[in-house]
Structure formats: structure tokens, C-alpha cells
């Protein structure tokens, strides 16, 4: 696979970006740029719409047409862009709070319509931008600034939600596996219909600090342990010759978890 | 029929995804409900690819639970071993004897320096019901194209599944490139008949010396936030944080060009450059 | 070719939009504006346009803004509760400078109120409903024909000034049927596109009239749009000076075109001792009251704004200069009256006639309200 130099796809004049040191959101943004290149998308015809949050701020650095919308509503703006100009490739960047709390309804309905969008949901289990409040994805027991004694609410499973809502491509990937991310994004961008990719990302500044998970490097290692198939991949790599059977880990299923062909909503008579 | 589970594992480019599409289609053709999911493990370069296929009268989840797979097919030895925990006790392990040394095991691996696993069935003794070690790549080569190795493996896999040859052939015809249909069907049947090798007959795999390449680690200091991620993941310890917690390149010579630092830098601050003139060319 | 037909106010609105080149409509059903959506759903596809029914009014205006940046003339329509939900994106459209038209067919509120009854209770919401300092352009038609005209006008203002424009009328007008002659197409001025090469383009750099050119997404200009305070490159900034400059420009571009935007209509005001100030459906009743009063030889006139925001202060001051009483009749408990007081600046006594029960004000009520002052208005 060819190596993609992403710098031409960045608004270099706007760099460095505003995100904290070690925040994995940037890794995801990079993989997305590689995927747009691999998918052969003309940058002039690529539109990325974002909500509000740290993850959403990333779009300002991507040298496409970028629409930094309102909190949670990016799928609605993107729907307008795509319907008005179907030849554009339209993607959405959204945070877990953005996409699953305030914007949950918009996300559900965009999936139901199976409109040709690619939605990237950055799940860091927290509201990063506003200073570490609990999110609908925060695991039970985790500390956030508004759950000082530990979260007592259950977390959303966005993949199950999106499959139920009718998304025709649903995947989950991790910021700690950038090559996989590149591949899944490429598939999502070339899928016709509503493609949803939840990316396990992190927030060392708040989630990491509150839950004693360390800084950027430690949190990346922590992220690799979220994969249900590989309890501890870096470690597993080291111990491959004596092959412990891992305990069934409590983690999440990763990969392309659902794919189907369904009529795509274009708002026009000739689909 | 209770659900059957098959796990296919290999590295990128081996056709794991295609092979799993073929199996899923063959099961569909046979009237079963099928669920398939590709799983992307810890894909560093040469990316590991694994696919789960489950079929039966009704199947709920696409994921084969641990220790329940009827067949584990490895398109590559180390990958097969890595996914062994998914094989049911008494399940069949089908594996291509070909070994592809992943970049994580190349050169002098001080950190992830794992020796490539020995081709020794005793290391898996007691964990499987049957081990079918075949020279799939060699067989495919004799037939005319090593790329058909995945069909050879699937032929061997078919011995342990209850799907008709007709269903398999239809599925192959549907998914492989049109001009290679006959070749792949031939390869499939060769796989059904392939003899099981004795590991002793397979020559030990010597690590090829790496070609001489030099990489330049191009750090954009204006963008780097000294977050410490790249020093923590560089397998060759080329990068470090100094006492002032600033990123420094300490050993450019040792860089293998794996680009982990580049892809894991959240700030787009590192590029690995192969100088012009060096083997492999400029990036 | 003009067609003479008996049509409803809401249909005239949709016809006006299509005639002005609207090719994107996103909305959510709500009484008494739903007919606009239904008409658009039937007819936009014939024009190669797109209709979409969204999940709520927030997303409706969001989709409209998205379509607008993709180059379409775009519109949504709603009523009270939906108008409340749209406020978030009205502010966004102001800040991001997205051309779009929002129709609010007012019903009695607050809250769910009386869905099938008229009101003029959203005048201030149309001006100040969204947070922060922002300009507003709100047009107030008073007849079926005028709904058509002002919807067309709204598109022209939205496109040329790069901002949301609100068309505000009430349930009665929306459901009134009148015979009208309407052209199927109306040429309007559109948005200005950049003259410079993409590499030179600074998306929020305005010309002398304060309006930055706007290319469509996909036309080769790759630019950033944000609701955050931003600089001329369209990029977020925290510099107070840049922030102040942006907010002032957003107001200044409206101020610079103010005389073009503001339109009022007068009836027999020249010699009037009493001027009735009324807009929308109330102006129809006021007109009748004026005619009745004039028939009795009383010097009563009508001042009717077609543009309620920016408020026609200068026009009000000038037209009421010779009057001793200004009666403001509105279907709310007194929203516009304070603006009129401000504009009249003590030169006449300002009285109010308010009604907020979901019933329209009739001419008789207006005449009654005038009764104490009619003596002075006698010739
Ligand atoms: C209507 C509205 N409510 C609240 C906010 C404040 N706000 C900004 S970002 C954010 C949450 C962001 O969290 P998430 O979407 O998870 O993104 P992250 O910062 O974690 O990447 C909130 C609540 C807002 N901008 N708008
Ligand atoms: S606050 Fe958290 S999510 Fe936001 S940039 Fe910092 S680390 Fe990332
Ligand atoms: S490419 Fe980066 S991570 Fe890989 S060896 Fe070189 S410096 Fe280390
Ligand atoms: S990962 Fe990037 S930002 Fe972090 S220390 Fe390395 S170069 Fe700097
Ligand atoms: Mg978050």
C-alpha cells in the first residue's frame, strides 16, 4: 500500500492544532486524511462537517470544505450539503457527547435514511472540550467531573444503536491501531450509504487524569486493551510463543461489524 | 444445526477477506444463515487480518466466541498461532506452512523483539483435534499463481465443513477475478487433497538480512507537543524525551522505517523520509 | 406568463420561493405552516429541487444551512414552537453568513398555545430569539400577494447579504385565500462569488458593502465555516480586536443596506392627526378602520411596515411628525409599541391596542380604541 504524505491535505497555516498534547483525536484525523487520499477523493469535492467538541475542532485543519456546525447537529448540516450537491463526498466528525447525547436524534435519523454520509464518532468516554463531564459513553464506575463518586449510569453501545437505526456500514476501531483505522475509513468512505465508524479515542487531560490512566502514551496502551479479541495486544505480541488463552475480556468488538446494501436516500426521484 | 464457527487469520494481502467472502457465500448457497465480520487486530505494517464466519440455522452474533471455532485457518503460521485461543477443543487447525516474518519481528528487536514462533506442532499439542499443515503457497505456485494459495487453504478447510463442492465452486466463481475462476477452483480441489506435511520436512526459516536503507526522521518542532507517544512506541528507541521533556532524535541510524511514530503522532509532527538515492526511493 | 388564481397565503409563500429559485426545502410539520412543506414536497422535485422532512426544526434549519453552503437557495418554514427550536441555527446562519429564508407563520403562544389561532407574539423572538448580538431582517407581508412578493424579496436579501431572512406572518394570512396574479419566475440578484483564485481566497474578507463573496462547496474553493468567532480567513480566533471587527461588520452590512431593506407603506398619512401603526393581518383591519374614519371626515392614516426589522425608526419619525397620536395595534401584549415610542421620541402620544387571546383584531376594535382621540382628528 502506498505511503500517503498527509501534509498537503492539512491547512498548514493553521497548525499546530489546538488539541492537548497526547490527545489521540489527532491520530484519528491523520488516518482519515490517509483514507481520503487512498479512496481517491478529489479534495475540492470533499466536505467534512463537524459538531462541537475537541474532536470536532479537528476539521478546521483539514484542507477540504469544512463546516464546523453546532453541537450535535452535524448530521443535519451534512444531510443538507449532500442532498443539495450529491456529487460531493460528505463526512461528519462528531464526539461521543456531540453525536450520542445532544445529537443522538440527528444521528439516528441520518442512519435510518441511509443517506450517503460517513460519520466518524470519536469516543473518549467524556466531554473533553467542556472540561471532563460525564458522557453517555462513560463506563459505569468511571470518574468524571460530574460523577465525582463514579458514574452510575450505563453506557451507550453506539454500534448496536446504529445497526438498529439502519446504518448500512457500521464499524468500530481504535485510535491505537492507525493502520486499521486507515483501512476502515477507506472502506467507509467508498461505501454507498450511511457509514458509521466509532473510534475509541482518549482524553488524557480529563478522563486520563480523573481515572489515573496516565498521559498520552499510557492511554494509547490502555486503548489497545479495549479490543475484545486481544486482551493485551502489545503484550500478546511478546508472549506469542507461549500463547496464553486470554480470559474473555470485557472489551468491545472491533472491526467492520455490519455491512449491507440498502437503497440510498437522495431526496430525488431517480435514486 | 447449531452454529458453526470458522476463524481465518493471515496478514494483509493474502486474501483473507476474499476467502471469508467465499466461505460465507458457500454457506449462504447451502441455505444457512451467515454472519461474517472482519476483525482488525493489532495491525502494524503488514497488518494482521482475521475474519470470523458463523453459519447455521440461526446465528445471532457474527463473532466466534473464544474456544468455539470448528476450524481455524491460518494463512500464515504465526497468525494461526496467535488466534489459537479461538479454536474449540478438538477443532481443526489448517495452516499454510508459509511463514511471513512480520516487521515487528525484524532486525534487532529490543522491545517487541519476539522470536518468530517455531514451526513446532508440539507447541500446540493437546489444543487441537487435527492439524493440517500444507504447503498451500507451493501448491498454488505449481498450478500457476501463488495468489491462489488462499483457495488451496479453503480446500483444506472444506474437509471439516459440511458444505457441498457445488456450493463452494459457485461461491469461488462469484468472488475471484473472472479470469482466475478455473485456477481457483483447481486450487480449491488441490487443497482438499493436499497431503499433510511433517514439520520436520520444512526448512527452518532464516531471517533475510534487511536491505540497507536509511531513514530520516523529520520532526516538525513547531507542531510537536512533546507528548511522549513516539518515544514510547518506537521499537528501535530512536526517539526520546530529554531531561527538559523535549522530544529528541537519539538514534536515526537504528530507524527501520516502520512509521509507527508517524501514524501515532497526534500532531502530524513526524514524517519518515527515505532519502533520494537510497534503495526504495524517496517517499 | 402570469397566472390568476385563488390561492392560500401559505401556497403563495411556496410559490414565491420556487419562483425565486429556491431548490431546497427542509422542514418539520407544524400547524399553521404545514401547507408550505406540502406544496414544496409536491413541486420541488419538478424543478429538480429537493424536499426533505427532517426529524425536528433544529435539524431542518441545519440542513437548510448545509444546502446553502452547497450552493442552493434554501428555505424552511415553521410556527411558534418550531421557531423556538430554530433559534440556535438562526444565530449560526448570522455568524457563518449562510443565506437562507425562514418563514414563521405565527400562532398563539407561549408554548403549544393555540395551534390554530393567529398571533403576532413572535415579533421580538424574530428579532432577539437567538442569543448574542446579531442583526436581523424580518419582513411582514399583509396579503397573499405580498406573501409571494416578500418571500421572493427575502431570498434576494438573504442571497445578496449572506444572512438569514425571516418572513413573518400569522395563521389567518397563511390560511387566507385571495385571487392573485403571480409570475412563475422572478429574477433576483444572487450571491456574489469570489473573483480571486482559490489560493488567494479569504472566505470572510468583505468588500466595501460588508458582504464577503461566497463560493459553493465543490466549486474549487476549499474553505472553513464556523459558528465560532473567526477572522477573515474564516478561522476561529480569540483576539478581541478581530472578534469585535466581525460582530460590527455583521451589523454594518445590514446598516449599509438599510434603506434598501426597509420598506413601509402609508395610507392617507400626509394630513393625519392619528396614525395607526399596524403590520400583517392587523394592518388589513386598520385599513378598514381608516376608511371608516375618513368617511366621517376624520384625519386618520395608516403606517404599515413591510419590513419590521431593522425597525423603520426614521420612517416612523418622519411620517408621524405631524400627528398628535400614534395608535399601535398588534396581536400581542405590546411588543412593537415600545419601538414605535422610541422612534416617535415624544413628538406624539403613543397608544396601544393589544390582543393576545388568539383572535384577530377587527376594525371595530380599532375605531373604539381611537374614539377618545377622534375629536381632535375632526377636520
Ligand atoms: C447547545 C450546546 N450545549 C452545550 C455546549 C457545550 N459543549 C461544547 S463541546 C461539548 C461536549 C463535547 O464532548 P464530546 O462531543 O464528547 O467531544 P470531545 O470534546 O470529548 O471530543 C459541550 C457540552 C455547546 N457548545 N452547545
Ligand atoms: S481536553 Fe481531552 S479530548 Fe480535548 S483535546 Fe484535551 S485531551 Fe483531547
Ligand atoms: S519509523 Fe519511527 S517508530 Fe519506526 S523505527 Fe523509525 S523512528 Fe522508530
Ligand atoms: S508523538 Fe508527535 S507530538 Fe508527541 S512527542 Fe512525538 S512528534 Fe512530538
Ligand atoms: Mg468526548
Short mmCIF file of N, CA, C and O in Angstrom, two decimals, chain A residues 8 11 13-14 42-45 47 57 59-61 63-71 73 75-81 83-85 88 102 105-107 109-110 112-113 265-269, chain C residues 24 45-46 48-56 58-72 88-89 92 96 216-228 233 235-236:
data_model
loop_
_atom_site.label_atom_id
_atom_site.label_comp_id
_atom_site.label_asym_id
_atom_site.label_seq_id
_atom_site.Cartn_x
_atom_site.Cartn_y
_atom_site.Cartn_z
N UNK A 8 0.07 17.70 2.52
CA UNK A 8 -0.66 18.50 1.53
C UNK A 8 -2.16 18.58 1.81
O UNK A 8 -2.84 19.45 1.28
N UNK A 11 -4.27 22.17 6.47
CA UNK A 11 -4.12 23.62 6.38
C UNK A 11 -2.92 23.97 7.25
O UNK A 11 -3.05 24.26 8.45
N UNK A 13 -1.10 26.44 7.48
CA UNK A 13 -1.06 27.76 8.09
C UNK A 13 -1.80 27.82 9.41
O UNK A 13 -1.61 28.73 10.22
N UNK A 14 -2.67 26.85 9.62
CA UNK A 14 -3.46 26.86 10.86
C UNK A 14 -2.80 26.04 11.96
O UNK A 14 -3.21 26.10 13.12
N UNK A 42 -11.25 13.67 -4.67
CA UNK A 42 -10.75 14.99 -5.04
C UNK A 42 -10.99 15.94 -3.85
O UNK A 42 -12.12 16.12 -3.43
N UNK A 43 -9.91 16.52 -3.31
CA UNK A 43 -10.08 17.37 -2.12
C UNK A 43 -11.07 18.51 -2.34
O UNK A 43 -11.74 18.93 -1.40
N UNK A 44 -11.19 18.97 -3.57
CA UNK A 44 -12.15 20.03 -3.85
C UNK A 44 -13.59 19.57 -3.67
O UNK A 44 -14.50 20.37 -3.54
N UNK A 45 -13.78 18.26 -3.71
CA UNK A 45 -15.13 17.73 -3.63
C UNK A 45 -15.39 16.99 -2.33
O UNK A 45 -16.33 16.22 -2.21
N UNK A 47 -16.25 17.27 1.61
CA UNK A 47 -16.78 18.18 2.63
C UNK A 47 -16.77 17.44 3.95
O UNK A 47 -17.24 16.30 4.03
N UNK A 57 -13.22 20.05 16.53
CA UNK A 57 -12.31 21.14 16.17
C UNK A 57 -11.31 20.73 15.10
O UNK A 57 -10.77 21.55 14.37
N UNK A 59 -11.60 19.44 12.27
CA UNK A 59 -11.90 19.65 10.86
C UNK A 59 -11.31 20.95 10.33
O UNK A 59 -11.04 21.08 9.14
N UNK A 60 -11.10 21.89 11.23
CA UNK A 60 -10.53 23.17 10.80
C UNK A 60 -9.15 23.02 10.17
O UNK A 60 -8.69 23.90 9.45
N UNK A 61 -8.50 21.90 10.45
CA UNK A 61 -7.12 21.72 9.96
C UNK A 61 -7.06 20.89 8.69
O UNK A 61 -6.00 20.67 8.13
N UNK A 63 -7.69 20.29 4.84
CA UNK A 63 -7.81 21.20 3.70
C UNK A 63 -8.86 20.71 2.70
O UNK A 63 -8.56 20.34 1.58
N UNK A 64 -10.11 20.69 3.20
CA UNK A 64 -11.26 20.38 2.35
C UNK A 64 -12.25 21.53 2.55
O UNK A 64 -11.89 22.55 3.14
N UNK A 65 -13.46 21.36 2.08
CA UNK A 65 -14.50 22.27 2.51
C UNK A 65 -14.94 21.78 3.88
O UNK A 65 -15.31 20.61 4.03
N UNK A 66 -14.83 22.63 4.87
CA UNK A 66 -15.10 22.17 6.23
C UNK A 66 -16.16 23.04 6.88
O UNK A 66 -16.08 24.27 6.82
N UNK A 67 -17.12 22.39 7.48
CA UNK A 67 -18.26 23.10 8.07
C UNK A 67 -18.35 22.70 9.53
O UNK A 67 -18.75 21.59 9.87
N UNK A 68 -17.92 23.61 10.37
CA UNK A 68 -17.92 23.38 11.81
C UNK A 68 -19.27 23.88 12.31
O UNK A 68 -19.48 25.08 12.46
N UNK A 69 -20.20 22.96 12.49
CA UNK A 69 -21.60 23.33 12.70
C UNK A 69 -21.91 23.61 14.16
O UNK A 69 -21.13 24.26 14.85
N UNK A 70 -23.03 23.12 14.63
CA UNK A 70 -23.41 23.34 16.03
C UNK A 70 -23.36 22.01 16.77
O UNK A 70 -23.26 20.95 16.16
N UNK A 71 -23.47 22.09 18.09
CA UNK A 71 -23.29 20.92 18.94
C UNK A 71 -24.33 19.83 18.63
O UNK A 71 -25.52 20.03 18.87
N UNK A 73 -25.41 18.70 15.84
CA UNK A 73 -26.28 18.81 14.66
C UNK A 73 -25.56 18.55 13.34
O UNK A 73 -26.15 18.76 12.27
N UNK A 75 -24.90 15.97 11.58
CA UNK A 75 -25.56 15.13 10.57
C UNK A 75 -26.64 15.89 9.80
O UNK A 75 -26.86 15.62 8.62
N UNK A 76 -27.30 16.82 10.46
CA UNK A 76 -28.35 17.59 9.77
C UNK A 76 -27.72 18.51 8.71
O UNK A 76 -28.18 18.55 7.56
N UNK A 77 -26.68 19.21 9.07
CA UNK A 77 -25.99 20.08 8.10
C UNK A 77 -25.48 19.24 6.93
O UNK A 77 -25.60 19.60 5.77
N UNK A 78 -24.90 18.10 7.29
CA UNK A 78 -24.33 17.23 6.25
C UNK A 78 -25.42 16.72 5.32
O UNK A 78 -25.21 16.58 4.11
N UNK A 79 -26.58 16.44 5.88
CA UNK A 79 -27.72 16.00 5.07
C UNK A 79 -28.05 17.07 4.03
O UNK A 79 -28.26 16.77 2.85
N UNK A 80 -28.07 18.32 4.47
CA UNK A 80 -28.35 19.41 3.53
C UNK A 80 -27.30 19.51 2.44
O UNK A 80 -27.63 19.64 1.26
N UNK A 81 -26.04 19.41 2.82
CA UNK A 81 -24.96 19.50 1.83
C UNK A 81 -25.10 18.38 0.80
O UNK A 81 -25.08 18.61 -0.41
N UNK A 83 -27.66 16.39 0.03
CA UNK A 83 -28.86 16.39 -0.80
C UNK A 83 -28.78 17.48 -1.87
O UNK A 83 -29.21 17.30 -3.00
N UNK A 84 -28.20 18.63 -1.48
CA UNK A 84 -28.14 19.73 -2.43
C UNK A 84 -27.10 19.47 -3.51
O UNK A 84 -27.23 19.93 -4.64
N UNK A 85 -26.06 18.75 -3.14
CA UNK A 85 -24.99 18.54 -4.12
C UNK A 85 -24.47 17.11 -4.00
O UNK A 85 -23.42 16.84 -3.40
N UNK A 88 -20.76 15.51 -4.14
CA UNK A 88 -19.73 15.72 -3.13
C UNK A 88 -19.64 14.52 -2.20
O UNK A 88 -20.64 13.85 -1.93
N UNK A 102 -26.56 15.15 22.74
CA UNK A 102 -27.36 16.23 22.16
C UNK A 102 -27.74 15.93 20.71
O UNK A 102 -28.80 16.34 20.25
N UNK A 105 -30.54 12.16 18.15
CA UNK A 105 -31.68 12.04 17.24
C UNK A 105 -31.27 12.27 15.79
O UNK A 105 -31.76 11.60 14.89
N UNK A 106 -30.40 13.22 15.58
CA UNK A 106 -29.99 13.51 14.20
C UNK A 106 -29.21 12.32 13.63
O UNK A 106 -29.38 11.95 12.47
N UNK A 107 -28.37 11.74 14.47
CA UNK A 107 -27.57 10.60 14.04
C UNK A 107 -28.48 9.43 13.66
O UNK A 107 -28.32 8.81 12.61
N UNK A 109 -31.57 9.43 12.73
CA UNK A 109 -32.38 9.63 11.52
C UNK A 109 -31.53 9.65 10.26
O UNK A 109 -31.99 9.21 9.20
N UNK A 110 -30.32 10.13 10.35
CA UNK A 110 -29.44 10.08 9.19
C UNK A 110 -29.17 8.61 8.85
O UNK A 110 -29.17 8.21 7.68
N UNK A 112 -31.11 6.05 9.59
CA UNK A 112 -32.37 5.47 9.10
C UNK A 112 -32.56 5.78 7.62
O UNK A 112 -32.94 4.92 6.83
N UNK A 113 -32.27 7.01 7.23
CA UNK A 113 -32.45 7.38 5.82
C UNK A 113 -31.45 6.66 4.93
O UNK A 113 -31.61 6.59 3.74
N UNK A 265 -30.81 7.10 0.34
CA UNK A 265 -31.71 8.25 0.25
C UNK A 265 -31.00 9.41 -0.43
O UNK A 265 -29.93 9.83 -0.01
N UNK A 266 -31.60 9.90 -1.51
CA UNK A 266 -31.01 11.04 -2.21
C UNK A 266 -31.95 12.23 -2.24
O UNK A 266 -31.58 13.31 -2.68
N UNK A 267 -33.20 12.03 -1.81
CA UNK A 267 -34.17 13.10 -1.86
C UNK A 267 -34.70 13.34 -3.26
O UNK A 267 -35.51 14.23 -3.47
N UNK A 268 -34.20 12.55 -4.20
CA UNK A 268 -34.65 12.73 -5.59
C UNK A 268 -35.34 11.47 -6.07
O UNK A 268 -35.13 10.40 -5.52
N UNK A 269 -36.13 11.64 -7.13
CA UNK A 269 -36.91 10.50 -7.59
C UNK A 269 -36.02 9.41 -8.17
O UNK A 269 -36.22 8.24 -7.93
N UNK C 24 -34.19 23.96 -2.37
CA UNK C 24 -34.02 23.06 -1.24
C UNK C 24 -34.95 23.49 -0.13
O UNK C 24 -34.98 24.66 0.26
N UNK C 45 -39.54 18.64 -6.58
CA UNK C 45 -38.93 17.64 -7.47
C UNK C 45 -39.11 17.99 -8.94
O UNK C 45 -38.24 17.68 -9.76
N UNK C 46 -40.22 18.66 -9.28
CA UNK C 46 -40.43 19.05 -10.69
C UNK C 46 -39.40 20.07 -11.14
O UNK C 46 -39.17 20.25 -12.33
N UNK C 48 -36.30 19.93 -10.13
CA UNK C 48 -35.02 19.31 -9.83
C UNK C 48 -34.50 19.78 -8.47
O UNK C 48 -33.30 19.86 -8.24
N UNK C 49 -35.42 20.13 -7.62
CA UNK C 49 -35.04 20.54 -6.27
C UNK C 49 -35.24 19.40 -5.30
O UNK C 49 -35.67 18.31 -5.67
N UNK C 50 -34.91 19.62 -4.04
CA UNK C 50 -35.01 18.57 -3.04
C UNK C 50 -35.87 19.03 -1.87
O UNK C 50 -35.69 20.12 -1.34
N UNK C 51 -36.79 18.18 -1.50
CA UNK C 51 -37.57 18.39 -0.28
C UNK C 51 -37.18 17.29 0.69
O UNK C 51 -37.07 16.13 0.31
N UNK C 52 -36.99 17.66 1.94
CA UNK C 52 -36.76 16.61 2.93
C UNK C 52 -37.48 16.97 4.22
O UNK C 52 -37.44 18.11 4.67
N UNK C 53 -38.19 15.99 4.75
CA UNK C 53 -38.80 16.21 6.06
C UNK C 53 -37.83 15.72 7.11
O UNK C 53 -37.51 14.55 7.18
N UNK C 54 -37.36 16.62 7.94
CA UNK C 54 -36.33 16.28 8.91
C UNK C 54 -36.96 15.80 10.22
O UNK C 54 -38.17 15.72 10.35
N UNK C 55 -36.10 15.52 11.20
CA UNK C 55 -36.58 14.97 12.45
C UNK C 55 -37.06 16.05 13.43
O UNK C 55 -37.71 15.74 14.42
N UNK C 56 -36.74 17.28 13.17
CA UNK C 56 -37.23 18.38 14.00
C UNK C 56 -36.85 19.70 13.32
O UNK C 56 -36.27 19.69 12.23
N UNK C 58 -34.77 22.00 14.49
CA UNK C 58 -33.35 22.33 14.63
C UNK C 58 -32.60 21.78 13.41
O UNK C 58 -31.84 22.47 12.74
N UNK C 59 -32.87 20.51 13.14
CA UNK C 59 -32.18 19.89 12.01
C UNK C 59 -32.68 20.44 10.68
O UNK C 59 -31.93 20.48 9.71
N UNK C 60 -33.93 20.88 10.65
CA UNK C 60 -34.44 21.44 9.40
C UNK C 60 -33.60 22.64 8.99
O UNK C 60 -33.13 22.74 7.86
N UNK C 61 -33.42 23.55 9.93
CA UNK C 61 -32.63 24.73 9.57
C UNK C 61 -31.16 24.35 9.38
O UNK C 61 -30.46 24.93 8.55
N UNK C 62 -30.68 23.34 10.12
CA UNK C 62 -29.31 22.87 9.91
C UNK C 62 -29.12 22.38 8.48
O UNK C 62 -28.16 22.73 7.80
N UNK C 63 -30.08 21.59 8.01
CA UNK C 63 -29.99 21.06 6.64
C UNK C 63 -30.07 22.19 5.63
O UNK C 63 -29.36 22.19 4.62
N UNK C 64 -30.91 23.17 5.92
CA UNK C 64 -31.04 24.31 5.02
C UNK C 64 -29.70 25.04 4.91
O UNK C 64 -29.25 25.40 3.82
N UNK C 65 -29.05 25.22 6.03
CA UNK C 65 -27.76 25.91 6.02
C UNK C 65 -26.72 25.08 5.26
O UNK C 65 -25.93 25.60 4.46
N UNK C 66 -26.74 23.77 5.50
CA UNK C 66 -25.81 22.91 4.75
C UNK C 66 -26.04 23.02 3.25
O UNK C 66 -25.10 23.17 2.47
N UNK C 67 -27.31 22.98 2.85
CA UNK C 67 -27.64 23.07 1.43
C UNK C 67 -27.22 24.42 0.87
O UNK C 67 -26.75 24.52 -0.26
N UNK C 68 -27.36 25.44 1.69
CA UNK C 68 -26.99 26.78 1.25
C UNK C 68 -25.49 26.85 0.95
O UNK C 68 -25.09 27.40 -0.07
N UNK C 69 -24.68 26.26 1.83
CA UNK C 69 -23.24 26.27 1.56
C UNK C 69 -22.91 25.39 0.34
O UNK C 69 -21.87 25.58 -0.30
N UNK C 70 -23.78 24.45 0.04
CA UNK C 70 -23.56 23.66 -1.17
C UNK C 70 -24.10 24.38 -2.40
O UNK C 70 -24.12 23.82 -3.49
N UNK C 71 -24.55 25.61 -2.21
CA UNK C 71 -24.89 26.45 -3.35
C UNK C 71 -26.38 26.62 -3.64
O UNK C 71 -26.75 27.35 -4.55
N UNK C 72 -27.24 25.94 -2.86
CA UNK C 72 -28.67 26.01 -3.16
C UNK C 72 -29.34 27.20 -2.48
O UNK C 72 -28.95 27.59 -1.38
N UNK C 88 -31.36 28.45 17.58
CA UNK C 88 -29.94 28.09 17.61
C UNK C 88 -29.29 28.30 16.24
O UNK C 88 -28.20 28.85 16.13
N UNK C 89 -30.00 27.85 15.21
CA UNK C 89 -29.39 27.92 13.89
C UNK C 89 -29.61 29.25 13.19
O UNK C 89 -28.91 29.56 12.23
N UNK C 92 -26.56 30.75 14.12
CA UNK C 92 -25.46 30.18 13.35
C UNK C 92 -25.41 30.79 11.95
O UNK C 92 -24.34 31.14 11.45
N UNK C 96 -22.15 32.49 10.57
CA UNK C 96 -21.45 31.86 9.44
C UNK C 96 -21.79 32.55 8.13
O UNK C 96 -21.19 32.25 7.11
N UNK C 216 -19.66 28.08 -3.66
CA UNK C 216 -20.34 26.88 -3.16
C UNK C 216 -19.30 25.80 -2.86
O UNK C 216 -18.26 25.73 -3.52
N UNK C 217 -19.59 24.95 -1.88
CA UNK C 217 -18.75 23.78 -1.65
C UNK C 217 -18.68 22.99 -2.96
O UNK C 217 -19.70 22.78 -3.61
N UNK C 218 -17.49 22.58 -3.31
CA UNK C 218 -17.36 21.77 -4.52
C UNK C 218 -16.94 22.58 -5.73
O UNK C 218 -16.68 22.02 -6.79
N UNK C 219 -16.88 23.89 -5.57
CA UNK C 219 -16.52 24.72 -6.72
C UNK C 219 -15.03 25.06 -6.79
O UNK C 219 -14.62 25.97 -7.50
N UNK C 220 -14.23 24.36 -6.01
CA UNK C 220 -12.79 24.56 -6.11
C UNK C 220 -12.21 25.45 -5.02
O UNK C 220 -11.00 25.59 -4.93
N UNK C 221 -13.09 26.05 -4.23
CA UNK C 221 -12.59 26.85 -3.10
C UNK C 221 -12.75 26.00 -1.86
O UNK C 221 -13.86 25.62 -1.49
N UNK C 222 -11.63 25.69 -1.22
CA UNK C 222 -11.72 24.87 -0.01
C UNK C 222 -11.64 25.80 1.19
O UNK C 222 -10.57 26.36 1.45
N UNK C 223 -12.73 25.99 1.85
CA UNK C 223 -12.72 26.95 2.95
C UNK C 223 -13.41 26.40 4.18
O UNK C 223 -14.12 25.40 4.13
N UNK C 224 -13.20 27.08 5.29
CA UNK C 224 -13.72 26.66 6.57
C UNK C 224 -14.89 27.55 6.96
O UNK C 224 -14.84 28.76 6.76
N UNK C 225 -15.91 26.93 7.53
CA UNK C 225 -17.06 27.69 8.01
C UNK C 225 -17.23 27.35 9.48
O UNK C 225 -17.15 26.18 9.86
N UNK C 226 -17.45 28.33 10.31
CA UNK C 226 -17.63 28.03 11.73
C UNK C 226 -18.55 29.03 12.38
O UNK C 226 -18.68 30.17 11.93
N UNK C 227 -19.20 28.58 13.46
CA UNK C 227 -20.03 29.47 14.26
C UNK C 227 -19.21 30.12 15.36
O UNK C 227 -19.71 30.96 16.12
N UNK C 228 -17.95 29.70 15.49
CA UNK C 228 -17.07 30.36 16.45
C UNK C 228 -16.67 31.72 15.87
O UNK C 228 -16.60 31.88 14.66
N UNK C 233 -9.91 34.82 7.54
CA UNK C 233 -9.66 33.54 6.87
C UNK C 233 -10.77 32.54 7.19
O UNK C 233 -10.73 31.39 6.77
N UNK C 235 -11.22 31.45 10.18
CA UNK C 235 -10.67 30.55 11.19
C UNK C 235 -10.89 31.11 12.59
O UNK C 235 -10.78 32.31 12.80
N UNK C 236 -11.21 30.23 13.57
CA UNK C 236 -11.51 30.71 14.92
C UNK C 236 -10.38 31.58 15.49
O UNK C 236 -9.20 31.32 15.25
#
